[in-house]
PDB file of C-alpha atoms in Angstrom:
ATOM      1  CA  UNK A 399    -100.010  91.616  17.886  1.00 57.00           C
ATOM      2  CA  UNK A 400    -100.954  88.520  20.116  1.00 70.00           C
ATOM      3  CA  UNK A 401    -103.348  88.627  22.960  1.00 89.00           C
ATOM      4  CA  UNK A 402    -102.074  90.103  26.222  1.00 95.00           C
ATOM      5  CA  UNK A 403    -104.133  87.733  27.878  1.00 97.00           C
ATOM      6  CA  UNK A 404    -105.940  84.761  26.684  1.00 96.00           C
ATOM      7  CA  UNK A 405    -108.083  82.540  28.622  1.00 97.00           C
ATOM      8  CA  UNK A 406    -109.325  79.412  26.836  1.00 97.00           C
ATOM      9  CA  UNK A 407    -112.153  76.996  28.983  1.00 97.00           C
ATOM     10  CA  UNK A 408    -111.105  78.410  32.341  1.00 97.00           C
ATOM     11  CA  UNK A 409    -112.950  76.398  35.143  1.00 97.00           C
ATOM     12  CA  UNK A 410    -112.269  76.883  38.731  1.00 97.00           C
ATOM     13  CA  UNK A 411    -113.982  74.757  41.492  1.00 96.00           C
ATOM     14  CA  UNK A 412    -113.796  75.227  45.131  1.00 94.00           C
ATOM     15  CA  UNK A 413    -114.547  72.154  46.686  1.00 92.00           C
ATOM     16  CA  UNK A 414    -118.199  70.991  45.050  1.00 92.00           C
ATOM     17  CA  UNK A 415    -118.777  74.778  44.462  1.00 94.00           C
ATOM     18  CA  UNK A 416    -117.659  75.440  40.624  1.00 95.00           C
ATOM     19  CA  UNK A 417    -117.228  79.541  40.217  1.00 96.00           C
ATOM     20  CA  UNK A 418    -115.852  79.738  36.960  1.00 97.00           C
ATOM     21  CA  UNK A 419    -117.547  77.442  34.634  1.00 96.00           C
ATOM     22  CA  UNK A 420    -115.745  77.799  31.293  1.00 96.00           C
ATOM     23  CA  UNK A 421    -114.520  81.005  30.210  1.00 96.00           C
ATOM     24  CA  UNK A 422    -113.215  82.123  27.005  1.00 97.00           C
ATOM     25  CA  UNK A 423    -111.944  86.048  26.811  1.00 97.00           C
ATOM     26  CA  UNK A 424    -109.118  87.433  25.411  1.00 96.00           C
ATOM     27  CA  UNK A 425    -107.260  90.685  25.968  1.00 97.00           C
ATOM     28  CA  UNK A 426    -105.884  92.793  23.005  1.00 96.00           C
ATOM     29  CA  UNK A 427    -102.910  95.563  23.930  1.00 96.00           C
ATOM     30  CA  UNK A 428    -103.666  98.572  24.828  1.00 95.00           C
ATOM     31  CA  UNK A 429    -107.377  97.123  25.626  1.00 97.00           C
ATOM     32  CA  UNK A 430    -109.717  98.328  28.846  1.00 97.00           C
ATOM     33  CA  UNK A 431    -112.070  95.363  29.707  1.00 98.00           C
ATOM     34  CA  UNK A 432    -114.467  95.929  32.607  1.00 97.00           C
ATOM     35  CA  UNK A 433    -116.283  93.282  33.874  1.00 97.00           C
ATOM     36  CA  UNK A 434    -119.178  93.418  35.692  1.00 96.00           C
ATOM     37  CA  UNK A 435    -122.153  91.288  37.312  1.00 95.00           C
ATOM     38  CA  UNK A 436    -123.512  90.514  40.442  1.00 93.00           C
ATOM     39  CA  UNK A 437    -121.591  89.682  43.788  1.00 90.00           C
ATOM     40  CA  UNK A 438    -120.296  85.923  43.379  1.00 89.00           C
ATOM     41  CA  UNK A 439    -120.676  85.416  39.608  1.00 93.00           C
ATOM     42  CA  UNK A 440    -116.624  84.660  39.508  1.00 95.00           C
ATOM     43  CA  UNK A 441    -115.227  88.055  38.505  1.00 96.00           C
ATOM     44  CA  UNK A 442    -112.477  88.683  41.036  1.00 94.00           C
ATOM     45  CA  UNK A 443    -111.726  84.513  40.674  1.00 96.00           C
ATOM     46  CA  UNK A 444    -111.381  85.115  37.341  1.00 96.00           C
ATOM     47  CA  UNK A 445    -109.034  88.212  37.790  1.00 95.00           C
ATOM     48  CA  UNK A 446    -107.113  85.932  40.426  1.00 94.00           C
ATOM     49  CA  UNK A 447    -106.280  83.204  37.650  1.00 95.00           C
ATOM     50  CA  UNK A 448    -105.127  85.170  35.729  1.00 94.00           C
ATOM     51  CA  UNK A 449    -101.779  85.854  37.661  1.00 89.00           C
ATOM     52  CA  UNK A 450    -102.140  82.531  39.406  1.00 90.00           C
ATOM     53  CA  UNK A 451    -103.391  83.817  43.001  1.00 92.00           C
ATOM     54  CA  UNK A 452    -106.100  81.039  42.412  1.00 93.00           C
ATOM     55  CA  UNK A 453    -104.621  77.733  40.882  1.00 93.00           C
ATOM     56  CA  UNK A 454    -107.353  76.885  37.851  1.00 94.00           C
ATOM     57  CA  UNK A 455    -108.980  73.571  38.345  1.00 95.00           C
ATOM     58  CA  UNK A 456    -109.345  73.010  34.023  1.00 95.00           C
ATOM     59  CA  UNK A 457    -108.839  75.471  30.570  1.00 96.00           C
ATOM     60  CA  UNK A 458    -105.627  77.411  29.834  1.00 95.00           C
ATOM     61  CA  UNK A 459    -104.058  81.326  30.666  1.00 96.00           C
ATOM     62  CA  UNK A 460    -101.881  82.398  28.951  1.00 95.00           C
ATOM     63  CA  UNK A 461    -100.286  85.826  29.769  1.00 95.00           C
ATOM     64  CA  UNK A 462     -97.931  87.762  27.451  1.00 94.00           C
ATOM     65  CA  UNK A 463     -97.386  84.755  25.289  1.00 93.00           C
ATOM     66  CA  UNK A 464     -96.403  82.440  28.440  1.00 93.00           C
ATOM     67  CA  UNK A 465     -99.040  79.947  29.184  1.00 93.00           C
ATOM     68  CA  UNK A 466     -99.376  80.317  33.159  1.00 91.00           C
ATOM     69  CA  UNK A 467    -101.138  77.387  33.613  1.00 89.00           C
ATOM     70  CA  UNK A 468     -98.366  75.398  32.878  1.00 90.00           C
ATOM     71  CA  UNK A 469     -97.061  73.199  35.901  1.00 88.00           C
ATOM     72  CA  UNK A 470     -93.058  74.275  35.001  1.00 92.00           C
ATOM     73  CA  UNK A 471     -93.809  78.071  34.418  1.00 91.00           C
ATOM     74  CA  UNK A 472     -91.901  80.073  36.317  1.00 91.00           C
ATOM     75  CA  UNK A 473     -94.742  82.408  38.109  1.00 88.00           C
ATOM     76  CA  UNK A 474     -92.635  85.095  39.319  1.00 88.00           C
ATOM     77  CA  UNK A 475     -91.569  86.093  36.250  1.00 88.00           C
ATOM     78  CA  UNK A 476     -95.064  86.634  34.982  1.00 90.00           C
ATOM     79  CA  UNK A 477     -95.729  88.748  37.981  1.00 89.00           C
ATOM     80  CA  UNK A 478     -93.281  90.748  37.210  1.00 89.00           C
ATOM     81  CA  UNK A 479     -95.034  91.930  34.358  1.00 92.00           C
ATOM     82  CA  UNK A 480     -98.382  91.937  35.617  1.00 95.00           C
ATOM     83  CA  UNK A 481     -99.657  94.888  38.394  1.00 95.00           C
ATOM     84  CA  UNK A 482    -102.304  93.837  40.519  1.00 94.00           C
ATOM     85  CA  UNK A 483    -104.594  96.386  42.833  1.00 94.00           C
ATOM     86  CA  UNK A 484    -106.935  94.680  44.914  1.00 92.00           C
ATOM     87  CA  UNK A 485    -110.201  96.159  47.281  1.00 88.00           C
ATOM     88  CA  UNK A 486    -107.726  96.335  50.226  1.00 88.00           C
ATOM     89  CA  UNK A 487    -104.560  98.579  49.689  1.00 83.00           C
ATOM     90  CA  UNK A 488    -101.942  95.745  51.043  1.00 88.00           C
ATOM     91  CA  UNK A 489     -99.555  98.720  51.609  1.00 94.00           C
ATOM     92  CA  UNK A 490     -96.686  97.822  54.054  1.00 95.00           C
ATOM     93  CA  UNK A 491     -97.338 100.020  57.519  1.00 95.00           C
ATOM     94  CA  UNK A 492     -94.285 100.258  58.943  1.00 96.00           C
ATOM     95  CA  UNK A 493     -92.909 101.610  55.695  1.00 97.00           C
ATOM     96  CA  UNK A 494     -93.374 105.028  54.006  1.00 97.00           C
ATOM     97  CA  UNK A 495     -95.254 105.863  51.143  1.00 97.00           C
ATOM     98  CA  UNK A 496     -91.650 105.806  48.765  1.00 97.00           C
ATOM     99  CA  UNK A 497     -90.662 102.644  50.094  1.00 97.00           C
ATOM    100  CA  UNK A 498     -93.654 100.661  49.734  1.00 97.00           C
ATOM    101  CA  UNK A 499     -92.789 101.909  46.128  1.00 97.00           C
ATOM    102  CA  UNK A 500     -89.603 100.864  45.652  1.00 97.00           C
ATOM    103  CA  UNK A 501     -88.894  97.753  47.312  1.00 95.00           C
ATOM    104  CA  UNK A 502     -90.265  95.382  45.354  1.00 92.00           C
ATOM    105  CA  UNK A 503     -88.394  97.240  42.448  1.00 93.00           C
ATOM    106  CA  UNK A 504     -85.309  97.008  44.497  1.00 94.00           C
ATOM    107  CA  UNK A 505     -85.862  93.029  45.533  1.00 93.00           C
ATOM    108  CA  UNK A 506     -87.319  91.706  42.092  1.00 90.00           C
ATOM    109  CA  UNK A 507     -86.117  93.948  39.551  1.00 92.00           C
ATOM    110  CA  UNK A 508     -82.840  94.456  40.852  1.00 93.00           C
ATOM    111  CA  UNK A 509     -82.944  98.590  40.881  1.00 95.00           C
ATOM    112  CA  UNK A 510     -80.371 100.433  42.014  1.00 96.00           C
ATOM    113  CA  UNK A 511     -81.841 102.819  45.296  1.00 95.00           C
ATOM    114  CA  UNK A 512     -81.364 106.005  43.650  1.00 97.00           C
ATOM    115  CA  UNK A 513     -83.540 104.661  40.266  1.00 97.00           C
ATOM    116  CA  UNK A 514     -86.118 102.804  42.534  1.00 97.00           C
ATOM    117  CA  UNK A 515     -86.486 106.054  43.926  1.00 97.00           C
ATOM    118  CA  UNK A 516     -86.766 108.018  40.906  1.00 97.00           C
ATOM    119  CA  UNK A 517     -89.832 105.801  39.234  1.00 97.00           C
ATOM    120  CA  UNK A 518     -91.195 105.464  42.489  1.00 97.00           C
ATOM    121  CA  UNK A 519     -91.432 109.342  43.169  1.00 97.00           C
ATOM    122  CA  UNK A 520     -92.060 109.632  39.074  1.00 97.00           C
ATOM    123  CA  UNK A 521     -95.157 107.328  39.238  1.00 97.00           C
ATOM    124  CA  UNK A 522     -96.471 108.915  42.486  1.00 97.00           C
ATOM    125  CA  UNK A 523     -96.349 112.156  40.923  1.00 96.00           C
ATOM    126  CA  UNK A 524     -98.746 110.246  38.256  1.00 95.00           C
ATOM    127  CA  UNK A 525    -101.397 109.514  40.685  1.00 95.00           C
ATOM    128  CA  UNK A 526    -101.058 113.051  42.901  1.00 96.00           C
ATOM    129  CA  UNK A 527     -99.062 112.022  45.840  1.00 96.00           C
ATOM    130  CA  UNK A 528     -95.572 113.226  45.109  1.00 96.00           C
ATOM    131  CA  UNK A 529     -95.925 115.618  48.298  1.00 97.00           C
ATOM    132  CA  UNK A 530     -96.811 112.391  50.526  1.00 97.00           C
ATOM    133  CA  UNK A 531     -93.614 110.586  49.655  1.00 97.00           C
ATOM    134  CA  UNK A 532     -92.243 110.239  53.165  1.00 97.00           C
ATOM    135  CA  UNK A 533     -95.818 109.851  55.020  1.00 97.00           C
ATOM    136  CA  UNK A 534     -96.994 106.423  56.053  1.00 97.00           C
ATOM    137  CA  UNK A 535     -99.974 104.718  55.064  1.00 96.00           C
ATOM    138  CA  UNK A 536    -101.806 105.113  58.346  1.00 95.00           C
ATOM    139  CA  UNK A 537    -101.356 108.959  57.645  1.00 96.00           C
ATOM    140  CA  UNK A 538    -103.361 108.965  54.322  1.00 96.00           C
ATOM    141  CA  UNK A 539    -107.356 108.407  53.489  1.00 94.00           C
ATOM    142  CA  UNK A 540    -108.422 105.054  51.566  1.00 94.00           C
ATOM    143  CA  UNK A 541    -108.755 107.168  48.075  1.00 94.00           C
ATOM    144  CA  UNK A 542    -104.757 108.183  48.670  1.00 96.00           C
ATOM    145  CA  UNK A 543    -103.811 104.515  49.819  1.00 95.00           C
ATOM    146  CA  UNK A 544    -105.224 102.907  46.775  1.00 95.00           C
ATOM    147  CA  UNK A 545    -103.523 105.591  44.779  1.00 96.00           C
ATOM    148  CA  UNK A 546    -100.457 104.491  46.751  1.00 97.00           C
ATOM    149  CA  UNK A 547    -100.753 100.943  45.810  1.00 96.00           C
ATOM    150  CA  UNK A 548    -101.317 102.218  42.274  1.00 96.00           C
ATOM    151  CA  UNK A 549     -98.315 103.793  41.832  1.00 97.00           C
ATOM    152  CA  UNK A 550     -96.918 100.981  43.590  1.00 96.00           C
ATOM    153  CA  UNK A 551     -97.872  98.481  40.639  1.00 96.00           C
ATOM    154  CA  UNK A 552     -96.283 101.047  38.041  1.00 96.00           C
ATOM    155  CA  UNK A 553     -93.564 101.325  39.565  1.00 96.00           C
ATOM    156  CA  UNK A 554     -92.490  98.153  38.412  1.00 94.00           C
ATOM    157  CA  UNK A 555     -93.110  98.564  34.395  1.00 94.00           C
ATOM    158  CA  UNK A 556     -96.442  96.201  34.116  1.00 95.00           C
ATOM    159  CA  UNK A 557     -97.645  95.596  30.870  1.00 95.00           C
ATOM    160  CA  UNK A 558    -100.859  94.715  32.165  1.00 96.00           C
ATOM    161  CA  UNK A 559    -103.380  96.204  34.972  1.00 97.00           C
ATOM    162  CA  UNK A 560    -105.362  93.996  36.921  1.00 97.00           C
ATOM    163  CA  UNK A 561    -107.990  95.823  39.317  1.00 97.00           C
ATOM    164  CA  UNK A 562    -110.393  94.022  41.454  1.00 95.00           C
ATOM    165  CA  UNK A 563    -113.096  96.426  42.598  1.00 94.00           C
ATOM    166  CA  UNK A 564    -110.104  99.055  43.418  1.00 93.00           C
ATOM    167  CA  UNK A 565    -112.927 101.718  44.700  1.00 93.00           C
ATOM    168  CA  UNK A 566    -115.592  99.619  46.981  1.00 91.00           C
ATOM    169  CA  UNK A 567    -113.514  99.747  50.491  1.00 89.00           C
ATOM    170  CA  UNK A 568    -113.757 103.558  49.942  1.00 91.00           C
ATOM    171  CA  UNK A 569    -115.688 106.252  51.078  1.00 90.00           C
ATOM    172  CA  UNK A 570    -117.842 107.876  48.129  1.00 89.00           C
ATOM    173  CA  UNK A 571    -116.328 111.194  48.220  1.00 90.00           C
ATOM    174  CA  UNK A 572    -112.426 109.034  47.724  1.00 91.00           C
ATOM    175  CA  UNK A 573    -113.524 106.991  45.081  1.00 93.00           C
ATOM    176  CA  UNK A 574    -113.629 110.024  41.951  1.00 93.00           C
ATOM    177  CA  UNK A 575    -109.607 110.141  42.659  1.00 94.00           C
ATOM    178  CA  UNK A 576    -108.683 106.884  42.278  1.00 94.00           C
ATOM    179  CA  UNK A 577    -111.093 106.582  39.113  1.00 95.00           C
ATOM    180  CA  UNK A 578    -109.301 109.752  37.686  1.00 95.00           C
ATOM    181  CA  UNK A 579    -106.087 107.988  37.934  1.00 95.00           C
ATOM    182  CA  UNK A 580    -107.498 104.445  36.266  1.00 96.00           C
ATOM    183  CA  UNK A 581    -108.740 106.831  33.161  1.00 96.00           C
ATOM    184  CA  UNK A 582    -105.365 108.084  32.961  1.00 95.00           C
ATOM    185  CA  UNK A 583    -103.454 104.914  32.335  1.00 95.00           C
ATOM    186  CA  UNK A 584    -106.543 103.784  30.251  1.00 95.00           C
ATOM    187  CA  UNK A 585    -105.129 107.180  27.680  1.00 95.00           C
ATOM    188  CA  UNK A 586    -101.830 106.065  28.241  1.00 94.00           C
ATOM    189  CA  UNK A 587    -102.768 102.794  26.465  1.00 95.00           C
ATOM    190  CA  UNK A 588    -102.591 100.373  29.500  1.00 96.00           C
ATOM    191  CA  UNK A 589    -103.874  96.838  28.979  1.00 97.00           C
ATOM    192  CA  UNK A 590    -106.256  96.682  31.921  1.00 97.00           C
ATOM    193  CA  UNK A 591    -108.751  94.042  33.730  1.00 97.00           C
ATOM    194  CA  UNK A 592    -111.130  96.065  35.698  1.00 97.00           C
ATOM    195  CA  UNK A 593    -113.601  94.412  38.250  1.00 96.00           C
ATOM    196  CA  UNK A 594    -115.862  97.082  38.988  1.00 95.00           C
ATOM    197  CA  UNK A 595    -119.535  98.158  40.512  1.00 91.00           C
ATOM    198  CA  UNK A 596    -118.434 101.820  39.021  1.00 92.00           C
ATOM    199  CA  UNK A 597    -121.069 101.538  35.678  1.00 93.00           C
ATOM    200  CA  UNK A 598    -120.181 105.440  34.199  1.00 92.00           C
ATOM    201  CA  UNK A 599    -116.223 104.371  34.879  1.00 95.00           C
ATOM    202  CA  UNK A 600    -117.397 101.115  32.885  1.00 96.00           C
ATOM    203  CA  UNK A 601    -119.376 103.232  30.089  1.00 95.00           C
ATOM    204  CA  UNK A 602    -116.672 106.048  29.550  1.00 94.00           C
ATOM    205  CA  UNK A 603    -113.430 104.136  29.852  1.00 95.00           C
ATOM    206  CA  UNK A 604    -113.898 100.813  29.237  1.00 97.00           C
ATOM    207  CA  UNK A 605    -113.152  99.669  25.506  1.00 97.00           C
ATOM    208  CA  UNK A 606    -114.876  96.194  26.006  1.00 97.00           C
ATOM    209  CA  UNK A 607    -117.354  95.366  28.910  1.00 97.00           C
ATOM    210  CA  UNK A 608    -118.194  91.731  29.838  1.00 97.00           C
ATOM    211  CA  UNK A 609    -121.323  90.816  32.096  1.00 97.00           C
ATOM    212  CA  UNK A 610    -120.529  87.806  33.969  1.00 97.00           C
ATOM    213  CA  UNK A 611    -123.141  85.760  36.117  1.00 96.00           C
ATOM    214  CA  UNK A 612    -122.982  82.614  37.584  1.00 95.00           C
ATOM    215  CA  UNK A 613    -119.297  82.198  36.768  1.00 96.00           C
ATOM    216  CA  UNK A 614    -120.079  81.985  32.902  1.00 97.00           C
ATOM    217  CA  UNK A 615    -119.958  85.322  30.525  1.00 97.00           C
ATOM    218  CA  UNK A 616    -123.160  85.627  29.404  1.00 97.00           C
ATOM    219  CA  UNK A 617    -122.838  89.289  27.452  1.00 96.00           C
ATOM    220  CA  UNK A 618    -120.024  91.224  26.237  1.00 97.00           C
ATOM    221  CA  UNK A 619    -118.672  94.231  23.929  1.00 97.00           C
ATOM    222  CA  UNK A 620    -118.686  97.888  23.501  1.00 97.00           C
ATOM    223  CA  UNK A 621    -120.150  99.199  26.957  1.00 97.00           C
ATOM    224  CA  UNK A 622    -122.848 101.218  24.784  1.00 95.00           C
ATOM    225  CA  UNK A 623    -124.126  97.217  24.101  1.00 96.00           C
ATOM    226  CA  UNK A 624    -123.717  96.246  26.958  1.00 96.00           C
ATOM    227  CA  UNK A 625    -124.607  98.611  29.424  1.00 95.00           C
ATOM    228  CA  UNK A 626    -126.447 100.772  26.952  1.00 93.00           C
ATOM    229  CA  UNK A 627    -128.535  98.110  25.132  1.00 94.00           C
ATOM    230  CA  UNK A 628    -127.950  94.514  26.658  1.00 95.00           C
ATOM    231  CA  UNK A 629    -129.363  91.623  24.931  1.00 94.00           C
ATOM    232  CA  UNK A 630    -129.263  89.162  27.689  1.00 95.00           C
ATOM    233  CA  UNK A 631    -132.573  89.466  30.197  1.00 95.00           C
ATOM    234  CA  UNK A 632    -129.615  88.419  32.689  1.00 95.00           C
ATOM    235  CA  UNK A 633    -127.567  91.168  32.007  1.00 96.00           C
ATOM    236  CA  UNK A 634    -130.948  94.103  32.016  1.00 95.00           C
ATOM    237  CA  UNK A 635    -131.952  92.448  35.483  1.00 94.00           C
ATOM    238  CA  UNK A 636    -128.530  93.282  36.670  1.00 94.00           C
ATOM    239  CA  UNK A 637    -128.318  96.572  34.957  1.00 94.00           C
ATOM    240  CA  UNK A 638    -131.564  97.986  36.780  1.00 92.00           C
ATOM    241  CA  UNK A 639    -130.868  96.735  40.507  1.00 90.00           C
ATOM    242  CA  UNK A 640    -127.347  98.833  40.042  1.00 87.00           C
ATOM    243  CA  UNK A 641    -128.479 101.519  37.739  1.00 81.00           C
ATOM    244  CA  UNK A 642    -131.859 102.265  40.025  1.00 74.00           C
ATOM    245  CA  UNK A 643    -131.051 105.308  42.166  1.00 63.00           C
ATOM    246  CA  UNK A 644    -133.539 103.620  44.890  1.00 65.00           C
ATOM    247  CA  UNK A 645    -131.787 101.076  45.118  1.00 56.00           C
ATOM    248  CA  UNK A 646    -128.635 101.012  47.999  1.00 55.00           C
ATOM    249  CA  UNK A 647    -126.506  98.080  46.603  1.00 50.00           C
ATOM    250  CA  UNK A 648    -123.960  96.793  48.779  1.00 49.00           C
ATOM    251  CA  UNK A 649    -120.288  97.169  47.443  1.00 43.00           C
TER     252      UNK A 649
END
């Protein structure tokens, strides 16, 4: 089986400022990677390149065989395949809960209504909300938003998860829920990217965890390495400004 993702040399400059400064990772089916590290180290860039949200400046992606990086690839297809959750929920207002759900199904994939419907009501069943089908977004807390947009992304078949820090616009007591629902598709075998601050998600779902700092991976494998027994002084720094109870870290 060939790498869901692969990302060979990556570099991403913004102006003078280079974030990403050469990465190599790839991304096996069925494979949870979490990666974590301190605020502007390149980890949601890096998530960003991979679906071409941020246009690499050098190095190759390649996503389900298709190399995205290519000038003549045709982007939307790869999207397709690809569901993305970001910090914000990006749910359409004006629109209930079941339609946020199933119009992109409807638009891209070229669903019928009445099967839009039935994933869309099927995959918010998944994450809890089958109840809140005909509610709007303004009517539901963050935790059941994100869940929303989760459900969302499923709706359209992904074979790959991409999360950027889905739980740090939420209120502490929200975030368990939307954590529950990320181990879930982790047992279901989804191929996920998690950026996260959430270190016991990291340590009890994540099959590979990768320290990033300074837009370079300086540590990664099993999260009992990483988290449990880093090697890099980079990576222990990090580990005991998040891991110190003391210490109120800003999400």
């Amino acid at each position: 089986m060939s790498a869901v993702v692969e990302i060979s040399g990556l570099r991403k400059s913004f102006g003078e400022r280079e974030v990403l400064k050469g990465i190599d990772l790839a991304v096996a089916q069925g494979e949870v990677v979490c990666v974590i590290g301190p605020s502007g180290s390149g980890k949601s860039t890096l998530l960003r390149c991979v679906n071409l949200l941020e246009q690499p400046t050098g190095g190759a992606v390649s996503v389900l065989g298709v190399e995205v990086t290519d000038p003549d690839v045709d982007i939307d297809r790869v999207r397709t395949h690809v569901g993305m959750v970001f910090q914000q929920f990006n749910l359409f207002p004006h629109r209930t809960v079941l339609e946020n759900c199933t119009m992109a199904q409807r638009k891209v994939l070229r669903r019928g209504a009445s099967e839009a419907e039935e994933v869309a009501r099927r995959n918010l069943e998944q994450v809890g909300l089958a109840d809140r089908a005909d509610s709007h977004p303004a009517q539901l807390s963050g935790g059941q938003q994100q869940r929303v947009a989760i459900a969302r992304a499923l709706s359209m078949d992904p074979a790959l998860m991409l999360f950027d820090e889905p739980t740090s616009a939420l209120d502490p007591e929200l975030v368990g829920d939307v954590l529950s629902v990320m181990r879930d598709l982790a047992e279901a075998g989804m191929t996920m990217i998690v950026v996260t601050h959430e270190m016991a998600f990291a340590r009890e779902v994540a099959d590979r965890v990768v320290f990033m700092d300074d837009g370079q991976i300086v540590e990664q494998g099993s999260p009992d390495h990483v988290i449990g027994n880093p090697g890099e002084e980079r990576t222990r720094t990090f580990l005991a400004r998040v891991l110190d109870p003391t210490h109120h870290h800003d999400a």
